[in-house]
Amino acid sequence: MNNKNYFKKSLKYISYVIGIIAFVLIYEILAFTCFKTQMDEFFINLNNSFILISDINTLKALGYTFLMLIFSVLISFFLAIILGSISGYYKTIYNLLSPTISVLKSMPLIGLILIFISKFKYYEIIVNFTVIFPIIYYQIAKFTFDTRKEYENVLRIEGKNNPIEVLFKVIYPLNKDKIFLILLQVIGVGIKTEIMAETFGYSTYKYGIGKLIYMSYSNAMYKTMNNYITLSIVIALIIDCTIYITKSRIIKTKK
């Protein structure tokens, strides 16, 4: 049994390595054929991307991007946990909010950027909110409803009928791992949305990594643009890996 599990685990990691090698090979083929003047060789591009971190403009841009992301996540989380908890408790409220949430989920990202950029100074927060809020809302509403239903008889016997007491003493503590994973998940989604919003909604008075990508493109500095894009991808991958590792550890702990 141990040998079988070891083989499965080894095969999993071997598959990851083969996937990475395949990606690098595809990148190199593109860099040396179709995009000779626009893409550096993979490891040169990666190295240049990390060198950019020492540049003060890049650090300012990353700081701005993460600041906007944090504001977006905090606003979305606090509103979603209030409305999601109420919706998990009262089906009528859930049904009432469902059409609005469905519309928010269905709206195209580029459309949102074009709508909000002309009306709001910090349009990135609103765009990010529109993407992040429905994700948090639905998951909180779901675990609130499921936990309340699962412990309904116990709560009735113990005489716990106050919704606020039930939420803070039962539902939130039992689902703290889920709440933490939800936050990590929306940070992963949010960083990509934030960079896209900054890139397509370019503004001279803004910072942001997306602005640097757009400026590089406008000045035909395609290799520099690729460096910034690679840096953005690395950051997003680090967040995704953190989510995966954290989720795996939580599942192992529960077992």
Short mmCIF file of C-alpha atoms in Angstrom, two decimals:
data_model
loop_
_atom_site.label_atom_id
_atom_site.label_comp_id
_atom_site.label_asym_id
_atom_site.label_seq_id
_atom_site.Cartn_x
_atom_site.Cartn_y
_atom_site.Cartn_z
CA MET A 1 0.00 0.00 0.00
CA ASN A 2 2.83 2.38 0.93
CA ASN A 3 4.63 1.63 -2.34
CA LYS A 4 1.44 2.31 -4.27
CA ASN A 5 0.91 5.68 -2.54
CA TYR A 6 4.57 6.58 -3.06
CA PHE A 7 4.24 5.76 -6.76
CA LYS A 8 1.10 7.92 -7.09
CA LYS A 9 2.80 10.81 -5.32
CA SER A 10 5.93 10.49 -7.45
CA LEU A 11 3.85 10.36 -10.63
CA LYS A 12 2.06 13.53 -9.57
CA TYR A 13 5.30 15.47 -9.09
CA ILE A 14 6.83 14.03 -12.28
CA SER A 15 3.74 15.23 -14.17
CA TYR A 16 4.22 18.73 -12.75
CA VAL A 17 7.89 18.77 -13.82
CA ILE A 18 7.03 17.54 -17.34
CA GLY A 19 4.32 20.22 -17.57
CA ILE A 20 6.79 22.96 -16.58
CA ILE A 21 9.40 21.70 -19.09
CA ALA A 22 6.74 21.59 -21.83
CA PHE A 23 5.71 25.17 -21.04
CA VAL A 24 9.33 26.41 -21.17
CA LEU A 25 9.88 24.63 -24.50
CA ILE A 26 6.75 26.19 -26.03
CA TYR A 27 7.87 29.61 -24.77
CA GLU A 28 11.36 29.15 -26.27
CA ILE A 29 9.92 28.09 -29.63
CA LEU A 30 7.74 31.22 -29.71
CA ALA A 31 10.63 33.46 -28.57
CA PHE A 32 12.95 32.19 -31.31
CA THR A 33 10.38 32.10 -34.13
CA CYS A 34 7.27 34.31 -34.05
CA PHE A 35 8.33 36.89 -31.43
CA LYS A 36 12.09 37.39 -31.90
CA THR A 37 11.96 41.15 -31.35
CA GLN A 38 9.30 41.03 -28.63
CA MET A 39 10.36 38.22 -26.29
CA ASP A 40 13.63 37.38 -24.57
CA GLU A 41 14.72 33.79 -23.99
CA PHE A 42 12.75 32.37 -21.05
CA PHE A 43 15.39 32.51 -18.31
CA ILE A 44 16.65 35.93 -19.44
CA ASN A 45 13.07 37.20 -19.30
CA LEU A 46 12.59 35.69 -15.84
CA ASN A 47 15.87 37.17 -14.59
CA ASN A 48 15.00 40.63 -15.95
CA SER A 49 11.60 40.41 -14.29
CA PHE A 50 13.20 39.86 -10.88
CA ILE A 51 15.71 42.66 -11.51
CA LEU A 52 12.75 45.03 -11.99
CA ILE A 53 11.82 44.54 -8.32
CA SER A 54 14.87 46.62 -7.33
CA ASP A 55 13.54 49.56 -9.39
CA ILE A 56 11.76 52.23 -7.28
CA ASN A 57 9.03 52.73 -9.92
CA THR A 58 8.23 49.02 -9.91
CA LEU A 59 8.05 48.98 -6.10
CA LYS A 60 5.70 51.99 -6.13
CA ALA A 61 3.57 50.31 -8.77
CA LEU A 62 3.38 47.03 -6.83
CA GLY A 63 2.56 48.95 -3.65
CA TYR A 64 -0.30 50.79 -5.38
CA THR A 65 -1.62 47.59 -6.95
CA PHE A 66 -1.66 45.72 -3.63
CA LEU A 67 -3.16 48.71 -1.79
CA MET A 68 -6.07 48.86 -4.23
CA LEU A 69 -6.43 45.08 -3.97
CA ILE A 70 -6.55 45.18 -0.14
CA PHE A 71 -9.21 47.93 -0.18
CA SER A 72 -11.27 45.93 -2.71
CA VAL A 73 -11.05 42.71 -0.70
CA LEU A 74 -11.88 44.40 2.63
CA ILE A 75 -14.91 46.28 1.25
CA SER A 76 -16.15 43.17 -0.59
CA PHE A 77 -15.60 40.89 2.41
CA PHE A 78 -17.38 43.03 5.00
CA LEU A 79 -20.39 43.67 2.77
CA ALA A 80 -20.50 40.04 1.60
CA ILE A 81 -20.28 38.59 5.13
CA ILE A 82 -23.21 40.79 6.24
CA LEU A 83 -25.45 40.11 3.24
CA GLY A 84 -24.27 36.48 2.86
CA SER A 85 -25.05 35.70 6.51
CA ILE A 86 -28.49 37.31 6.27
CA SER A 87 -29.18 35.45 3.01
CA GLY A 88 -28.06 32.16 4.58
CA TYR A 89 -30.55 32.75 7.36
CA TYR A 90 -33.47 34.08 5.35
CA LYS A 91 -34.30 32.45 2.02
CA THR A 92 -36.43 35.44 0.95
CA ILE A 93 -33.43 37.77 1.16
CA TYR A 94 -31.32 35.25 -0.79
CA ASN A 95 -33.97 35.11 -3.56
CA LEU A 96 -34.26 38.90 -3.53
CA LEU A 97 -30.50 39.42 -4.02
CA SER A 98 -29.94 36.53 -6.47
CA PRO A 99 -30.82 38.48 -9.69
CA THR A 100 -28.42 41.32 -8.78
CA ILE A 101 -25.61 38.92 -7.85
CA SER A 102 -26.17 36.95 -11.08
CA VAL A 103 -25.91 40.15 -13.15
CA LEU A 104 -22.66 41.11 -11.36
CA LYS A 105 -21.21 37.65 -12.11
CA SER A 106 -22.23 37.81 -15.76
CA MET A 107 -20.87 41.27 -16.61
CA PRO A 108 -17.79 41.22 -18.90
CA LEU A 109 -14.66 42.58 -17.23
CA ILE A 110 -13.66 44.89 -20.08
CA GLY A 111 -17.17 46.33 -20.10
CA LEU A 112 -16.95 47.07 -16.38
CA ILE A 113 -13.62 48.87 -16.82
CA LEU A 114 -14.95 51.02 -19.66
CA ILE A 115 -18.13 51.87 -17.70
CA PHE A 116 -16.45 52.81 -14.41
CA ILE A 117 -13.24 54.48 -15.66
CA SER A 118 -15.04 57.60 -16.85
CA LYS A 119 -17.11 57.99 -13.67
CA PHE A 120 -14.91 57.05 -10.72
CA LYS A 121 -11.39 58.06 -9.71
CA TYR A 122 -10.62 54.71 -8.08
CA TYR A 123 -12.51 52.62 -10.62
CA GLU A 124 -10.20 49.61 -9.95
CA ILE A 125 -11.79 49.12 -6.51
CA ILE A 126 -15.29 49.08 -8.01
CA VAL A 127 -14.27 46.70 -10.83
CA ASN A 128 -12.59 44.39 -8.32
CA PHE A 129 -15.58 44.60 -5.98
CA THR A 130 -17.90 43.58 -8.83
CA VAL A 131 -15.79 40.46 -9.44
CA ILE A 132 -14.89 39.55 -5.82
CA PHE A 133 -18.13 40.31 -3.97
CA PRO A 134 -20.32 37.62 -5.63
CA ILE A 135 -17.68 34.92 -4.92
CA ILE A 136 -17.53 35.72 -1.20
CA TYR A 137 -21.28 36.30 -0.93
CA TYR A 138 -22.33 32.95 -2.40
CA GLN A 139 -19.87 30.93 -0.33
CA ILE A 140 -20.80 32.65 2.94
CA ALA A 141 -24.52 32.29 2.21
CA LYS A 142 -23.98 28.60 1.45
CA PHE A 143 -22.02 27.65 4.58
CA THR A 144 -24.35 29.75 6.76
CA PHE A 145 -27.38 27.89 5.42
CA ASP A 146 -25.68 24.45 5.52
CA THR A 147 -24.27 24.85 9.07
CA ARG A 148 -27.54 26.20 10.44
CA LYS A 149 -29.45 23.31 8.88
CA GLU A 150 -26.95 20.72 10.16
CA TYR A 151 -27.06 22.02 13.75
CA GLU A 152 -30.71 23.08 13.73
CA ASN A 153 -31.87 20.48 16.29
CA VAL A 154 -28.89 21.09 18.60
CA LEU A 155 -29.47 24.85 18.52
CA ARG A 156 -33.18 24.39 19.25
CA ILE A 157 -32.45 22.12 22.24
CA GLU A 158 -29.89 24.58 23.63
CA GLY A 159 -32.31 27.46 23.10
CA LYS A 160 -30.00 29.43 20.82
CA ASN A 161 -32.47 31.35 18.65
CA ASN A 162 -30.66 34.68 18.38
CA PRO A 163 -29.20 34.85 14.82
CA ILE A 164 -26.25 37.05 15.85
CA GLU A 165 -25.33 34.70 18.70
CA VAL A 166 -25.58 31.67 16.41
CA LEU A 167 -23.45 33.35 13.75
CA PHE A 168 -20.63 34.44 16.07
CA LYS A 169 -20.64 31.45 18.43
CA VAL A 170 -21.45 28.59 16.06
CA ILE A 171 -21.40 29.30 12.31
CA TYR A 172 -18.28 31.51 12.00
CA PRO A 173 -16.09 29.45 14.39
CA LEU A 174 -17.04 26.19 12.63
CA ASN A 175 -16.25 27.70 9.23
CA LYS A 176 -13.15 29.77 10.06
CA ASP A 177 -11.01 27.63 7.73
CA LYS A 178 -13.48 28.19 4.89
CA ILE A 179 -13.49 31.94 5.54
CA PHE A 180 -9.68 32.00 5.41
CA LEU A 181 -9.64 30.02 2.14
CA ILE A 182 -12.30 32.31 0.65
CA LEU A 183 -10.07 35.31 1.40
CA LEU A 184 -7.06 33.64 -0.20
CA GLN A 185 -9.13 32.68 -3.22
CA VAL A 186 -10.41 36.21 -3.84
CA ILE A 187 -6.92 37.66 -3.41
CA GLY A 188 -5.79 35.29 -6.21
CA VAL A 189 -8.68 36.41 -8.44
CA GLY A 190 -8.37 40.04 -7.37
CA ILE A 191 -4.69 40.51 -8.25
CA LYS A 192 -5.38 39.46 -11.85
CA THR A 193 -8.47 41.68 -12.07
CA GLU A 194 -6.62 44.64 -10.54
CA ILE A 195 -3.73 44.42 -13.04
CA MET A 196 -6.15 44.08 -15.96
CA ALA A 197 -8.16 47.10 -14.77
CA GLU A 198 -4.97 49.19 -14.44
CA THR A 199 -3.76 48.14 -17.90
CA PHE A 200 -6.96 48.78 -19.87
CA GLY A 201 -7.95 51.81 -17.81
CA TYR A 202 -4.57 53.55 -18.12
CA SER A 203 -4.36 56.95 -16.45
CA THR A 204 -1.39 59.31 -16.11
CA TYR A 205 -2.05 60.11 -12.43
CA LYS A 206 -2.15 56.44 -11.39
CA TYR A 207 0.61 54.05 -10.45
CA GLY A 208 0.09 50.29 -10.60
CA ILE A 209 1.88 47.46 -12.39
CA GLY A 210 -0.83 47.59 -15.08
CA LYS A 211 0.17 51.17 -15.91
CA LEU A 212 3.79 50.08 -16.45
CA ILE A 213 2.61 47.29 -18.77
CA TYR A 214 0.55 49.77 -20.80
CA MET A 215 3.35 52.36 -20.96
CA SER A 216 5.82 49.72 -22.18
CA TYR A 217 3.36 48.67 -24.87
CA SER A 218 2.67 52.29 -25.94
CA ASN A 219 6.41 52.97 -26.28
CA ALA A 220 6.95 49.73 -28.26
CA MET A 221 9.17 48.38 -25.43
CA TYR A 222 7.82 44.87 -25.87
CA LYS A 223 10.56 43.04 -24.02
CA THR A 224 10.14 45.30 -21.00
CA MET A 225 6.38 44.77 -21.25
CA ASN A 226 6.97 41.01 -21.17
CA ASN A 227 9.17 41.44 -18.07
CA TYR A 228 6.35 43.21 -16.24
CA ILE A 229 3.81 40.62 -17.40
CA THR A 230 6.11 37.80 -16.22
CA LEU A 231 6.52 39.52 -12.84
CA SER A 232 2.72 39.76 -12.56
CA ILE A 233 2.36 36.06 -13.45
CA VAL A 234 4.98 35.06 -10.84
CA ILE A 235 3.11 37.04 -8.14
CA ALA A 236 -0.20 35.44 -9.15
CA LEU A 237 1.40 31.96 -9.14
CA ILE A 238 2.86 32.52 -5.65
CA ILE A 239 -0.63 33.42 -4.39
CA ASP A 240 -2.17 30.38 -6.15
CA CYS A 241 0.50 28.07 -4.68
CA THR A 242 -0.13 29.52 -1.21
CA ILE A 243 -3.86 28.79 -1.63
CA TYR A 244 -3.15 25.22 -2.76
CA ILE A 245 -0.68 24.46 0.07
CA THR A 246 -2.94 26.05 2.71
CA LYS A 247 -5.97 24.14 1.44
CA SER A 248 -4.04 20.84 1.44
CA ARG A 249 -2.84 21.40 5.02
CA ILE A 250 -6.35 22.25 6.24
CA ILE A 251 -7.74 19.09 4.62
CA LYS A 252 -4.94 16.99 6.20
CA THR A 253 -5.56 18.55 9.62
CA LYS A 254 -9.26 17.71 9.43
CA LYS A 255 -8.48 14.09 8.54
#
